[in-house]
């Protein structure tokens, strides 16, 4: 399929693939994947989030997210604790090493996103963001 065909699914898929490829290359030097970075980013924003809520936010099942968390735990980047109120719930936190790595990788990922945004106008960026939100809402319903 040619990019000029304008098939939205193809264009979205291709943009995702290329963005993930670039993110993978950038994060490789830090020993983490884009998916692992996404978890570090979320935990930086929401310390103590449950594993279940994290899985829902990332659109993954708990088993898949659990495997990724296990890898991050083995790297000493994430700490899992049992909730004292609901013993079935697992609460997630960044370790000090995880916070340090996140602080190191955040500017790198911001740079990647900045490179994308710099290629379109601020108005175009706002329009693209709004359209992607609408698409996500439509596909989630």
JSON list of C-alpha atoms in Angstrom, two decimals:
[
{"chain": "A", "resi": 1, "resn": "UNK", "atom": "CA", "xyz": [0.00, 0.00, 0.00]},
{"chain": "A", "resi": 2, "resn": "UNK", "atom": "CA", "xyz": [1.26, 3.47, -0.92]},
{"chain": "A", "resi": 3, "resn": "UNK", "atom": "CA", "xyz": [1.32, 6.18, 1.76]},
{"chain": "A", "resi": 4, "resn": "UNK", "atom": "CA", "xyz": [-0.56, 8.40, -0.66]},
{"chain": "A", "resi": 5, "resn": "UNK", "atom": "CA", "xyz": [-3.55, 6.07, -0.58]},
{"chain": "A", "resi": 6, "resn": "UNK", "atom": "CA", "xyz": [-4.63, 7.80, 2.65]},
{"chain": "A", "resi": 7, "resn": "UNK", "atom": "CA", "xyz": [-5.96, 4.68, 4.36]},
{"chain": "A", "resi": 8, "resn": "UNK", "atom": "CA", "xyz": [-6.16, 5.96, 7.93]},
{"chain": "A", "resi": 9, "resn": "UNK", "atom": "CA", "xyz": [-5.55, 2.59, 9.59]},
{"chain": "A", "resi": 10, "resn": "UNK", "atom": "CA", "xyz": [-2.42, 2.06, 7.54]},
{"chain": "A", "resi": 11, "resn": "UNK", "atom": "CA", "xyz": [-1.12, 5.58, 8.20]},
{"chain": "A", "resi": 12, "resn": "UNK", "atom": "CA", "xyz": [-1.73, 5.25, 11.94]},
{"chain": "A", "resi": 13, "resn": "UNK", "atom": "CA", "xyz": [-0.08, 1.85, 12.03]},
{"chain": "A", "resi": 14, "resn": "UNK", "atom": "CA", "xyz": [2.91, 3.06, 10.04]},
{"chain": "A", "resi": 15, "resn": "UNK", "atom": "CA", "xyz": [3.36, 6.17, 12.22]},
{"chain": "A", "resi": 16, "resn": "UNK", "atom": "CA", "xyz": [3.17, 4.01, 15.36]},
{"chain": "A", "resi": 17, "resn": "UNK", "atom": "CA", "xyz": [5.70, 1.54, 13.96]},
{"chain": "A", "resi": 18, "resn": "UNK", "atom": "CA", "xyz": [8.18, 4.28, 13.01]},
{"chain": "A", "resi": 19, "resn": "UNK", "atom": "CA", "xyz": [7.77, 6.10, 16.34]},
{"chain": "A", "resi": 20, "resn": "UNK", "atom": "CA", "xyz": [8.26, 2.88, 18.30]},
{"chain": "A", "resi": 21, "resn": "UNK", "atom": "CA", "xyz": [11.32, 1.97, 16.21]},
{"chain": "A", "resi": 22, "resn": "UNK", "atom": "CA", "xyz": [12.90, 5.36, 16.94]},
{"chain": "A", "resi": 23, "resn": "UNK", "atom": "CA", "xyz": [11.98, 5.14, 20.66]},
{"chain": "A", "resi": 24, "resn": "UNK", "atom": "CA", "xyz": [13.45, 1.62, 20.83]},
{"chain": "A", "resi": 25, "resn": "UNK", "atom": "CA", "xyz": [16.73, 2.87, 19.35]},
{"chain": "A", "resi": 26, "resn": "UNK", "atom": "CA", "xyz": [16.90, 5.79, 21.80]},
{"chain": "A", "resi": 27, "resn": "UNK", "atom": "CA", "xyz": [16.01, 3.74, 24.89]},
{"chain": "A", "resi": 28, "resn": "UNK", "atom": "CA", "xyz": [18.30, 0.83, 24.02]},
{"chain": "A", "resi": 29, "resn": "UNK", "atom": "CA", "xyz": [21.25, 2.74, 25.50]},
{"chain": "A", "resi": 30, "resn": "UNK", "atom": "CA", "xyz": [19.39, 2.82, 28.83]},
{"chain": "A", "resi": 31, "resn": "UNK", "atom": "CA", "xyz": [18.53, -0.89, 28.80]},
{"chain": "A", "resi": 32, "resn": "UNK", "atom": "CA", "xyz": [14.75, -0.47, 28.62]},
{"chain": "A", "resi": 33, "resn": "UNK", "atom": "CA", "xyz": [12.03, -0.79, 25.99]},
{"chain": "A", "resi": 34, "resn": "UNK", "atom": "CA", "xyz": [9.39, 1.80, 25.04]},
{"chain": "A", "resi": 35, "resn": "UNK", "atom": "CA", "xyz": [6.79, -0.26, 26.92]},
{"chain": "A", "resi": 36, "resn": "UNK", "atom": "CA", "xyz": [8.95, -0.26, 30.04]},
{"chain": "A", "resi": 37, "resn": "UNK", "atom": "CA", "xyz": [9.52, 3.49, 29.68]},
{"chain": "A", "resi": 38, "resn": "UNK", "atom": "CA", "xyz": [5.74, 3.96, 29.47]},
{"chain": "A", "resi": 39, "resn": "UNK", "atom": "CA", "xyz": [5.34, 2.19, 32.79]},
{"chain": "A", "resi": 40, "resn": "UNK", "atom": "CA", "xyz": [8.11, 4.26, 34.41]},
{"chain": "A", "resi": 41, "resn": "UNK", "atom": "CA", "xyz": [6.43, 7.39, 33.06]},
{"chain": "A", "resi": 42, "resn": "UNK", "atom": "CA", "xyz": [3.04, 6.37, 34.47]},
{"chain": "A", "resi": 43, "resn": "UNK", "atom": "CA", "xyz": [4.49, 5.45, 37.87]},
{"chain": "A", "resi": 44, "resn": "UNK", "atom": "CA", "xyz": [6.28, 8.79, 38.00]},
{"chain": "A", "resi": 45, "resn": "UNK", "atom": "CA", "xyz": [2.88, 10.45, 37.54]},
{"chain": "A", "resi": 46, "resn": "UNK", "atom": "CA", "xyz": [0.90, 8.07, 39.78]},
{"chain": "A", "resi": 47, "resn": "UNK", "atom": "CA", "xyz": [2.94, 6.48, 42.57]},
{"chain": "A", "resi": 48, "resn": "UNK", "atom": "CA", "xyz": [0.99, 3.71, 44.26]},
{"chain": "A", "resi": 49, "resn": "UNK", "atom": "CA", "xyz": [-1.25, 2.94, 41.28]},
{"chain": "A", "resi": 50, "resn": "UNK", "atom": "CA", "xyz": [-2.55, -0.63, 41.29]},
{"chain": "A", "resi": 51, "resn": "UNK", "atom": "CA", "xyz": [-1.30, -3.19, 38.81]},
{"chain": "A", "resi": 52, "resn": "UNK", "atom": "CA", "xyz": [-4.89, -3.58, 37.60]},
{"chain": "A", "resi": 53, "resn": "UNK", "atom": "CA", "xyz": [-5.31, 0.16, 36.96]},
{"chain": "A", "resi": 54, "resn": "UNK", "atom": "CA", "xyz": [-1.94, 0.30, 35.18]},
{"chain": "A", "resi": 55, "resn": "UNK", "atom": "CA", "xyz": [-2.97, -2.60, 32.94]},
{"chain": "A", "resi": 56, "resn": "UNK", "atom": "CA", "xyz": [-6.22, -0.81, 32.06]},
{"chain": "A", "resi": 57, "resn": "UNK", "atom": "CA", "xyz": [-4.39, 2.46, 31.28]},
{"chain": "A", "resi": 58, "resn": "UNK", "atom": "CA", "xyz": [-2.00, 0.64, 28.96]},
{"chain": "A", "resi": 59, "resn": "UNK", "atom": "CA", "xyz": [-4.72, -1.46, 27.33]},
{"chain": "A", "resi": 60, "resn": "UNK", "atom": "CA", "xyz": [-3.04, -4.69, 28.45]},
{"chain": "A", "resi": 61, "resn": "UNK", "atom": "CA", "xyz": [-4.18, -7.65, 30.49]},
{"chain": "A", "resi": 62, "resn": "UNK", "atom": "CA", "xyz": [-2.78, -8.03, 34.01]},
{"chain": "A", "resi": 63, "resn": "UNK", "atom": "CA", "xyz": [-0.64, -11.02, 33.03]},
{"chain": "A", "resi": 64, "resn": "UNK", "atom": "CA", "xyz": [1.16, -9.11, 30.27]},
{"chain": "A", "resi": 65, "resn": "UNK", "atom": "CA", "xyz": [1.70, -6.05, 32.42]},
{"chain": "A", "resi": 66, "resn": "UNK", "atom": "CA", "xyz": [2.81, -8.35, 35.25]},
{"chain": "A", "resi": 67, "resn": "UNK", "atom": "CA", "xyz": [5.57, -9.83, 33.07]},
{"chain": "A", "resi": 68, "resn": "UNK", "atom": "CA", "xyz": [6.82, -6.37, 32.14]},
{"chain": "A", "resi": 69, "resn": "UNK", "atom": "CA", "xyz": [6.71, -5.31, 35.80]},
{"chain": "A", "resi": 70, "resn": "UNK", "atom": "CA", "xyz": [8.68, -8.43, 36.73]},
{"chain": "A", "resi": 71, "resn": "UNK", "atom": "CA", "xyz": [11.43, -7.41, 34.30]},
{"chain": "A", "resi": 72, "resn": "UNK", "atom": "CA", "xyz": [11.46, -3.90, 35.76]},
{"chain": "A", "resi": 73, "resn": "UNK", "atom": "CA", "xyz": [11.52, -5.33, 39.27]},
{"chain": "A", "resi": 74, "resn": "UNK", "atom": "CA", "xyz": [14.47, -7.58, 38.35]},
{"chain": "A", "resi": 75, "resn": "UNK", "atom": "CA", "xyz": [16.28, -4.45, 37.13]},
{"chain": "A", "resi": 76, "resn": "UNK", "atom": "CA", "xyz": [15.48, -2.87, 40.53]},
{"chain": "A", "resi": 77, "resn": "UNK", "atom": "CA", "xyz": [13.48, -0.07, 38.87]},
{"chain": "A", "resi": 78, "resn": "UNK", "atom": "CA", "xyz": [10.02, -0.85, 40.29]},
{"chain": "A", "resi": 79, "resn": "UNK", "atom": "CA", "xyz": [8.76, -1.94, 43.69]},
{"chain": "A", "resi": 80, "resn": "UNK", "atom": "CA", "xyz": [5.54, -3.92, 44.12]},
{"chain": "A", "resi": 81, "resn": "UNK", "atom": "CA", "xyz": [3.76, -3.82, 47.48]},
{"chain": "A", "resi": 82, "resn": "UNK", "atom": "CA", "xyz": [0.58, -5.49, 48.68]},
{"chain": "A", "resi": 83, "resn": "UNK", "atom": "CA", "xyz": [-2.15, -2.98, 49.55]},
{"chain": "A", "resi": 84, "resn": "UNK", "atom": "CA", "xyz": [-2.73, -3.06, 53.32]},
{"chain": "A", "resi": 85, "resn": "UNK", "atom": "CA", "xyz": [-6.47, -2.37, 52.88]},
{"chain": "A", "resi": 86, "resn": "UNK", "atom": "CA", "xyz": [-7.18, -4.72, 49.95]},
{"chain": "A", "resi": 87, "resn": "UNK", "atom": "CA", "xyz": [-4.66, -7.55, 50.22]},
{"chain": "A", "resi": 88, "resn": "UNK", "atom": "CA", "xyz": [-5.51, -8.66, 46.66]},
{"chain": "A", "resi": 89, "resn": "UNK", "atom": "CA", "xyz": [-4.31, -5.38, 45.15]},
{"chain": "A", "resi": 90, "resn": "UNK", "atom": "CA", "xyz": [-0.68, -4.78, 44.18]},
{"chain": "A", "resi": 91, "resn": "UNK", "atom": "CA", "xyz": [0.56, -1.19, 44.49]},
{"chain": "A", "resi": 92, "resn": "UNK", "atom": "CA", "xyz": [3.40, -0.01, 42.27]},
{"chain": "A", "resi": 93, "resn": "UNK", "atom": "CA", "xyz": [6.20, 2.44, 43.00]},
{"chain": "A", "resi": 94, "resn": "UNK", "atom": "CA", "xyz": [9.38, 3.59, 41.33]},
{"chain": "A", "resi": 95, "resn": "UNK", "atom": "CA", "xyz": [12.53, 2.65, 43.23]},
{"chain": "A", "resi": 96, "resn": "UNK", "atom": "CA", "xyz": [15.22, 5.29, 43.65]},
{"chain": "A", "resi": 97, "resn": "UNK", "atom": "CA", "xyz": [17.00, 3.67, 40.67]},
{"chain": "A", "resi": 98, "resn": "UNK", "atom": "CA", "xyz": [13.75, 3.79, 38.70]},
{"chain": "A", "resi": 99, "resn": "UNK", "atom": "CA", "xyz": [13.30, 7.49, 39.47]},
{"chain": "A", "resi": 100, "resn": "UNK", "atom": "CA", "xyz": [16.88, 8.23, 38.44]},
{"chain": "A", "resi": 101, "resn": "UNK", "atom": "CA", "xyz": [16.49, 6.31, 35.17]},
{"chain": "A", "resi": 102, "resn": "UNK", "atom": "CA", "xyz": [13.17, 8.01, 34.46]},
{"chain": "A", "resi": 103, "resn": "UNK", "atom": "CA", "xyz": [14.72, 11.44, 35.03]},
{"chain": "A", "resi": 104, "resn": "UNK", "atom": "CA", "xyz": [17.51, 10.48, 32.63]},
{"chain": "A", "resi": 105, "resn": "UNK", "atom": "CA", "xyz": [15.22, 9.12, 29.90]},
{"chain": "A", "resi": 106, "resn": "UNK", "atom": "CA", "xyz": [12.42, 11.70, 30.11]},
{"chain": "A", "resi": 107, "resn": "UNK", "atom": "CA", "xyz": [14.36, 14.43, 28.24]},
{"chain": "A", "resi": 108, "resn": "UNK", "atom": "CA", "xyz": [15.32, 11.90, 25.56]},
{"chain": "A", "resi": 109, "resn": "UNK", "atom": "CA", "xyz": [11.69, 10.96, 24.96]},
{"chain": "A", "resi": 110, "resn": "UNK", "atom": "CA", "xyz": [10.61, 14.61, 25.13]},
{"chain": "A", "resi": 111, "resn": "UNK", "atom": "CA", "xyz": [13.21, 15.27, 22.43]},
{"chain": "A", "resi": 112, "resn": "UNK", "atom": "CA", "xyz": [11.70, 12.56, 20.24]},
{"chain": "A", "resi": 113, "resn": "UNK", "atom": "CA", "xyz": [8.22, 14.02, 20.69]},
{"chain": "A", "resi": 114, "resn": "UNK", "atom": "CA", "xyz": [9.60, 17.53, 20.12]},
{"chain": "A", "resi": 115, "resn": "UNK", "atom": "CA", "xyz": [11.14, 16.42, 16.84]},
{"chain": "A", "resi": 116, "resn": "UNK", "atom": "CA", "xyz": [7.69, 15.27, 15.70]},
{"chain": "A", "resi": 117, "resn": "UNK", "atom": "CA", "xyz": [5.88, 18.40, 16.85]},
{"chain": "A", "resi": 118, "resn": "UNK", "atom": "CA", "xyz": [8.49, 20.68, 15.28]},
{"chain": "A", "resi": 119, "resn": "UNK", "atom": "CA", "xyz": [7.58, 19.29, 11.87]},
{"chain": "A", "resi": 120, "resn": "UNK", "atom": "CA", "xyz": [4.02, 20.61, 12.06]},
{"chain": "A", "resi": 121, "resn": "UNK", "atom": "CA", "xyz": [2.53, 23.93, 13.13]},
{"chain": "A", "resi": 122, "resn": "UNK", "atom": "CA", "xyz": [1.19, 24.41, 16.68]},
{"chain": "A", "resi": 123, "resn": "UNK", "atom": "CA", "xyz": [-2.31, 24.51, 15.18]},
{"chain": "A", "resi": 124, "resn": "UNK", "atom": "CA", "xyz": [-1.63, 21.30, 13.27]},
{"chain": "A", "resi": 125, "resn": "UNK", "atom": "CA", "xyz": [-0.40, 19.66, 16.48]},
{"chain": "A", "resi": 126, "resn": "UNK", "atom": "CA", "xyz": [-3.58, 20.72, 18.31]},
{"chain": "A", "resi": 127, "resn": "UNK", "atom": "CA", "xyz": [-5.73, 19.39, 15.46]},
{"chain": "A", "resi": 128, "resn": "UNK", "atom": "CA", "xyz": [-3.83, 16.11, 15.30]},
{"chain": "A", "resi": 129, "resn": "UNK", "atom": "CA", "xyz": [-4.10, 15.64, 19.07]},
{"chain": "A", "resi": 130, "resn": "UNK", "atom": "CA", "xyz": [-7.84, 16.37, 19.00]},
{"chain": "A", "resi": 131, "resn": "UNK", "atom": "CA", "xyz": [-8.41, 13.97, 16.09]},
{"chain": "A", "resi": 132, "resn": "UNK", "atom": "CA", "xyz": [-6.40, 11.19, 17.73]},
{"chain": "A", "resi": 133, "resn": "UNK", "atom": "CA", "xyz": [-8.41, 11.62, 20.95]},
{"chain": "A", "resi": 134, "resn": "UNK", "atom": "CA", "xyz": [-11.65, 11.36, 18.95]},
{"chain": "A", "resi": 135, "resn": "UNK", "atom": "CA", "xyz": [-10.39, 8.22, 17.20]},
{"chain": "A", "resi": 136, "resn": "UNK", "atom": "CA", "xyz": [-9.40, 6.65, 20.52]},
{"chain": "A", "resi": 137, "resn": "UNK", "atom": "CA", "xyz": [-12.81, 7.43, 22.00]},
{"chain": "A", "resi": 138, "resn": "UNK", "atom": "CA", "xyz": [-14.59, 6.03, 18.95]},
{"chain": "A", "resi": 139, "resn": "UNK", "atom": "CA", "xyz": [-12.52, 2.85, 18.97]},
{"chain": "A", "resi": 140, "resn": "UNK", "atom": "CA", "xyz": [-13.01, 2.38, 22.73]},
{"chain": "A", "resi": 141, "resn": "UNK", "atom": "CA", "xyz": [-16.80, 2.50, 22.51]}
]
